[in-house]
Short mmCIF file of C-alpha atoms and ligand atoms in Angstrom, two decimals:
data_model
loop_
_atom_site.label_atom_id
_atom_site.label_comp_id
_atom_site.label_asym_id
_atom_site.label_seq_id
_atom_site.Cartn_x
_atom_site.Cartn_y
_atom_site.Cartn_z
CA MET R 1 -17.56 10.74 -32.73
CA LYS R 2 -19.03 7.56 -34.17
CA ILE R 3 -22.67 6.74 -33.49
CA PHE R 4 -23.86 3.15 -33.32
CA LEU R 5 -27.50 2.13 -33.04
CA ASP R 6 -28.30 -0.08 -30.03
CA THR R 7 -31.10 -2.27 -31.33
CA ALA R 8 -32.06 -5.57 -32.94
CA ASN R 9 -35.09 -4.05 -34.65
CA ILE R 10 -34.52 -4.18 -38.41
CA GLU R 11 -36.97 -1.37 -39.17
CA GLU R 12 -35.17 0.95 -36.74
CA VAL R 13 -31.82 0.03 -38.32
CA ARG R 14 -33.24 0.75 -41.79
CA LEU R 15 -34.74 4.12 -40.77
CA ALA R 16 -31.58 5.24 -38.94
CA ALA R 17 -29.29 4.08 -41.77
CA GLU R 18 -31.28 6.23 -44.24
CA LEU R 19 -30.27 9.31 -42.24
CA GLY R 20 -26.60 8.65 -43.01
CA VAL R 21 -25.47 9.12 -39.41
CA ILE R 22 -25.04 5.52 -38.23
CA ASP R 23 -21.58 3.92 -38.17
CA GLY R 24 -22.46 0.55 -36.65
CA VAL R 25 -24.96 -1.43 -34.59
CA THR R 26 -24.83 -3.18 -31.22
CA THR R 27 -27.20 -5.90 -30.07
CA ASN R 28 -27.42 -7.94 -26.89
CA PRO R 29 -29.45 -11.02 -25.89
CA THR R 30 -32.21 -8.87 -24.37
CA LEU R 31 -32.59 -6.77 -27.54
CA ILE R 32 -32.59 -9.92 -29.69
CA ALA R 33 -35.23 -11.60 -27.46
CA ARG R 34 -37.44 -8.50 -27.64
CA GLU R 35 -37.81 -8.85 -31.44
CA LYS R 36 -38.81 -12.56 -31.34
CA GLU R 37 -36.86 -13.24 -34.55
CA ASP R 38 -34.08 -15.69 -35.42
CA PHE R 39 -30.72 -14.48 -34.00
CA VAL R 40 -28.49 -15.33 -36.96
CA GLU R 41 -31.01 -14.01 -39.52
CA THR R 42 -31.32 -10.76 -37.55
CA VAL R 43 -27.55 -10.21 -37.48
CA LYS R 44 -27.35 -11.06 -41.19
CA ALA R 45 -30.13 -8.55 -41.99
CA ILE R 46 -28.46 -5.79 -39.96
CA CYS R 47 -25.14 -6.42 -41.73
CA SER R 48 -26.88 -6.08 -45.09
CA ILE R 49 -28.17 -2.61 -44.12
CA VAL R 50 -25.25 -1.04 -42.22
CA ASP R 51 -21.70 -1.11 -43.56
CA GLY R 52 -19.96 -1.03 -40.19
CA PRO R 53 -19.30 -3.12 -37.09
CA VAL R 54 -22.30 -5.12 -35.85
CA SER R 55 -21.96 -6.58 -32.35
CA ALA R 56 -23.45 -10.01 -31.63
CA GLU R 57 -23.10 -11.35 -28.09
CA VAL R 58 -21.99 -14.80 -26.97
CA THR R 59 -24.21 -16.60 -24.47
CA GLU R 60 -21.71 -19.22 -23.32
CA ALA R 61 -19.92 -18.83 -19.97
CA ASP R 62 -16.62 -20.70 -20.33
CA ALA R 63 -13.78 -19.62 -22.57
CA PRO R 64 -13.60 -22.58 -25.03
CA ALA R 65 -17.38 -22.47 -25.60
CA MET R 66 -17.26 -18.67 -26.04
CA VAL R 67 -14.53 -19.03 -28.66
CA GLU R 68 -16.46 -21.72 -30.50
CA GLN R 69 -19.67 -19.66 -30.49
CA ALA R 70 -17.71 -16.56 -31.54
CA ARG R 71 -16.16 -18.37 -34.52
CA GLU R 72 -19.65 -19.43 -35.67
CA LEU R 73 -21.05 -15.90 -35.28
CA TYR R 74 -18.09 -14.42 -37.14
CA LYS R 75 -18.98 -16.58 -40.15
CA ILE R 76 -22.22 -14.58 -40.57
CA HIS R 77 -20.43 -11.53 -41.99
CA ASP R 78 -16.99 -9.85 -41.99
CA ASN R 79 -18.47 -6.89 -40.06
CA VAL R 80 -19.59 -9.00 -37.10
CA VAL R 81 -17.93 -8.08 -33.80
CA ILE R 82 -18.18 -10.58 -30.97
CA LYS R 83 -19.57 -9.16 -27.76
CA ILE R 84 -18.11 -10.84 -24.68
CA PRO R 85 -18.76 -9.95 -21.03
CA ILE R 86 -15.79 -9.06 -18.82
CA THR R 87 -15.14 -12.18 -16.76
CA LEU R 88 -11.99 -14.27 -16.35
CA ASP R 89 -13.25 -16.60 -19.08
CA GLY R 90 -14.27 -13.60 -21.16
CA LEU R 91 -10.73 -12.22 -21.01
CA LYS R 92 -9.28 -15.62 -21.94
CA ALA R 93 -11.64 -15.92 -24.91
CA THR R 94 -10.92 -12.32 -25.98
CA SER R 95 -7.21 -12.91 -25.94
CA GLU R 96 -7.60 -16.04 -28.08
CA LEU R 97 -10.01 -14.35 -30.50
CA SER R 98 -7.73 -11.34 -30.90
CA GLN R 99 -4.91 -13.70 -31.97
CA LEU R 100 -7.32 -15.10 -34.56
CA GLU R 101 -8.05 -11.48 -35.62
CA ILE R 102 -11.72 -11.82 -34.69
CA PRO R 103 -12.78 -8.45 -33.24
CA VAL R 104 -14.27 -8.37 -29.74
CA ASN R 105 -16.47 -5.80 -28.03
CA MET R 106 -15.92 -6.41 -24.32
CA THR R 107 -19.20 -5.62 -22.63
CA LEU R 108 -20.72 -5.04 -19.18
CA ILE R 109 -17.80 -2.77 -18.28
CA PHE R 110 -18.41 -0.75 -15.11
CA SER R 111 -14.91 0.38 -14.10
CA PRO R 112 -11.73 1.76 -15.72
CA ASN R 113 -9.76 -1.26 -14.45
CA GLN R 114 -12.09 -3.61 -16.33
CA ALA R 115 -11.59 -1.50 -19.47
CA LEU R 116 -7.80 -1.62 -19.01
CA LEU R 117 -7.79 -5.43 -18.79
CA ALA R 118 -10.12 -5.73 -21.77
CA ALA R 119 -7.79 -3.55 -23.87
CA LYS R 120 -4.75 -5.56 -22.75
CA ALA R 121 -6.50 -8.80 -23.72
CA GLY R 122 -6.91 -7.37 -27.22
CA ALA R 123 -10.54 -6.22 -27.25
CA ARG R 124 -11.22 -4.02 -30.31
CA TYR R 125 -13.95 -2.20 -28.35
CA VAL R 126 -14.82 -1.77 -24.67
CA SER R 127 -18.35 -0.87 -23.62
CA PRO R 128 -18.83 0.95 -20.31
CA PHE R 129 -22.55 1.04 -19.39
CA VAL R 130 -23.32 4.67 -18.61
CA GLY R 131 -27.05 4.48 -17.73
CA ARG R 132 -26.74 1.43 -15.50
CA LEU R 133 -23.95 3.19 -13.55
CA ASP R 134 -26.14 6.30 -13.18
CA ASP R 135 -28.89 4.03 -11.80
CA LEU R 136 -26.57 3.16 -8.89
CA SER R 137 -25.67 6.81 -8.22
CA HIS R 138 -22.31 6.57 -9.99
CA ASP R 139 -21.41 9.07 -12.68
CA GLY R 140 -21.61 6.90 -15.81
CA VAL R 141 -20.24 9.46 -18.26
CA ARG R 142 -17.33 10.19 -15.94
CA ILE R 143 -16.43 6.50 -15.66
CA ALA R 144 -16.69 6.08 -19.46
CA SER R 145 -14.45 9.12 -19.81
CA GLU R 146 -11.89 7.62 -17.38
CA CYS R 147 -11.92 4.42 -19.49
CA GLN R 148 -11.29 6.58 -22.57
CA ASP R 149 -8.39 8.44 -20.89
CA ILE R 150 -6.60 5.19 -19.99
CA ILE R 151 -7.09 3.68 -23.46
CA SER R 152 -5.87 6.89 -25.11
CA THR R 153 -2.91 7.39 -22.74
CA TYR R 154 -1.47 3.97 -23.55
CA ASP R 155 -2.57 4.08 -27.19
CA TYR R 156 -4.26 0.67 -27.18
CA ASP R 157 -5.84 -0.41 -30.45
CA THR R 158 -9.22 -0.26 -28.69
CA GLU R 159 -12.15 2.10 -29.04
CA VAL R 160 -14.52 3.02 -26.22
CA ILE R 161 -18.24 2.58 -26.85
CA ALA R 162 -20.36 4.42 -24.29
CA ALA R 163 -23.34 2.07 -23.92
CA SER R 164 -26.57 2.01 -21.92
CA ILE R 165 -27.31 5.51 -23.19
CA ARG R 166 -30.68 6.72 -21.92
CA HIS R 167 -31.17 10.24 -23.29
CA PRO R 168 -29.71 12.89 -25.64
CA LEU R 169 -27.84 14.63 -22.80
CA HIS R 170 -25.75 11.46 -22.34
CA VAL R 171 -24.73 11.71 -26.01
CA PHE R 172 -23.73 15.36 -25.69
CA GLN R 173 -21.76 14.67 -22.50
CA CYS R 174 -19.96 11.73 -24.13
CA ALA R 175 -19.11 13.87 -27.17
CA GLU R 176 -17.82 16.64 -24.89
CA ALA R 177 -15.67 14.07 -23.04
CA GLY R 178 -14.14 12.90 -26.33
CA ILE R 179 -15.46 9.34 -26.11
CA ASP R 180 -14.85 7.47 -29.39
CA ILE R 181 -18.34 6.00 -29.90
CA VAL R 182 -21.82 6.08 -28.38
CA THR R 183 -24.34 3.34 -29.02
CA ILE R 184 -27.85 4.69 -28.73
CA PRO R 185 -31.43 3.43 -28.87
CA TYR R 186 -33.49 4.68 -31.83
CA LYS R 187 -35.63 6.85 -29.55
CA VAL R 188 -32.52 8.70 -28.33
CA LEU R 189 -31.56 9.35 -31.96
CA LEU R 190 -35.02 10.86 -32.56
CA GLY R 191 -34.61 12.94 -29.39
CA MET R 192 -31.33 14.35 -30.72
CA VAL R 193 -33.05 15.62 -33.87
CA LYS R 194 -36.10 17.13 -32.22
CA HIS R 195 -36.16 20.77 -31.05
CA PRO R 196 -39.33 22.82 -30.48
CA LEU R 197 -37.66 25.93 -31.94
CA THR R 198 -36.97 24.00 -35.16
CA ASP R 199 -40.64 22.95 -35.33
CA ASN R 200 -41.84 26.50 -34.61
CA GLY R 201 -39.40 27.90 -37.17
CA ILE R 202 -40.67 25.55 -39.90
CA ASP R 203 -44.32 26.41 -39.05
CA GLN R 204 -43.56 30.14 -39.27
CA PHE R 205 -41.60 29.83 -42.54
CA LEU R 206 -44.41 27.83 -44.16
CA LYS R 207 -47.04 30.28 -42.91
CA ASP R 208 -45.10 33.27 -44.28
CA TRP R 209 -44.43 31.46 -47.56
CA LYS R 210 -48.19 31.35 -48.23
CA SER R 211 -48.24 35.19 -48.48
CA VAL R 212 -45.42 35.30 -51.05
CA LYS R 213 -46.47 36.17 -54.66
CA LYS R 214 -45.73 33.10 -56.80
C1 E4P N 301 -24.83 -2.01 -25.55
O1 E4P N 301 -23.87 -2.56 -25.98
C2 E4P N 301 -25.69 -2.56 -24.46
O2 E4P N 301 -26.19 -3.77 -24.89
C3 E4P N 301 -26.80 -1.63 -24.12
O3 E4P N 301 -26.42 -0.31 -24.35
C4 E4P N 301 -27.37 -1.86 -22.74
O4 E4P N 301 -28.29 -0.84 -22.47
P1 E4P N 301 -29.34 -0.91 -21.26
O5 E4P N 301 -28.62 -0.65 -19.99
O6 E4P N 301 -30.33 0.19 -21.58
O7 E4P N 301 -29.96 -2.28 -21.31
#
């Protein structure tokens, strides 16, 4: 399974990239706004750290404007993937961008039917939002897994990114369900590493090491 980092914080990208476990990065307008930095410069900086797909989201609502904004964003770096919400205009823009071979991550996916249409329009990635579905008492991992099943059954050239990941258990459940990619906040990555038995084990080993003749 590929792991993307879901952040616009350059320091987090740098720290995670050093671990050698990050395959890409996703951003969204909220994450960009949180950092109070220039959008284009942020995407450029992320692309210089991570050699993998970096999603940057359009903020226009109608298809021609989305395509124009996407073409500008794609000039930042070859690894930029254009994030587009699933709307009628979003599908139209995705279909046009896929003909131009500009990769699209179709976002704000909450149902398998939306994922199916995104794949048919030529989206390179589809992003079901697991945590936000859980918030409404739906089973987010299950819906992401249904999206994955449809994409895999028909062999679309589309990968599923489980997004809106809130905790390490989501990651494990997505891995168990065979979902292509998860995009995770930095704090979830830290949570995946941490285990009290590992900490206790290290403490014990270091304590015992002190009594060894050297
Ligand atoms: C990823 O592509 C999304 O931008 C992100 O995972 C949304 O997460 P949230 O529901 O925690 O805002």
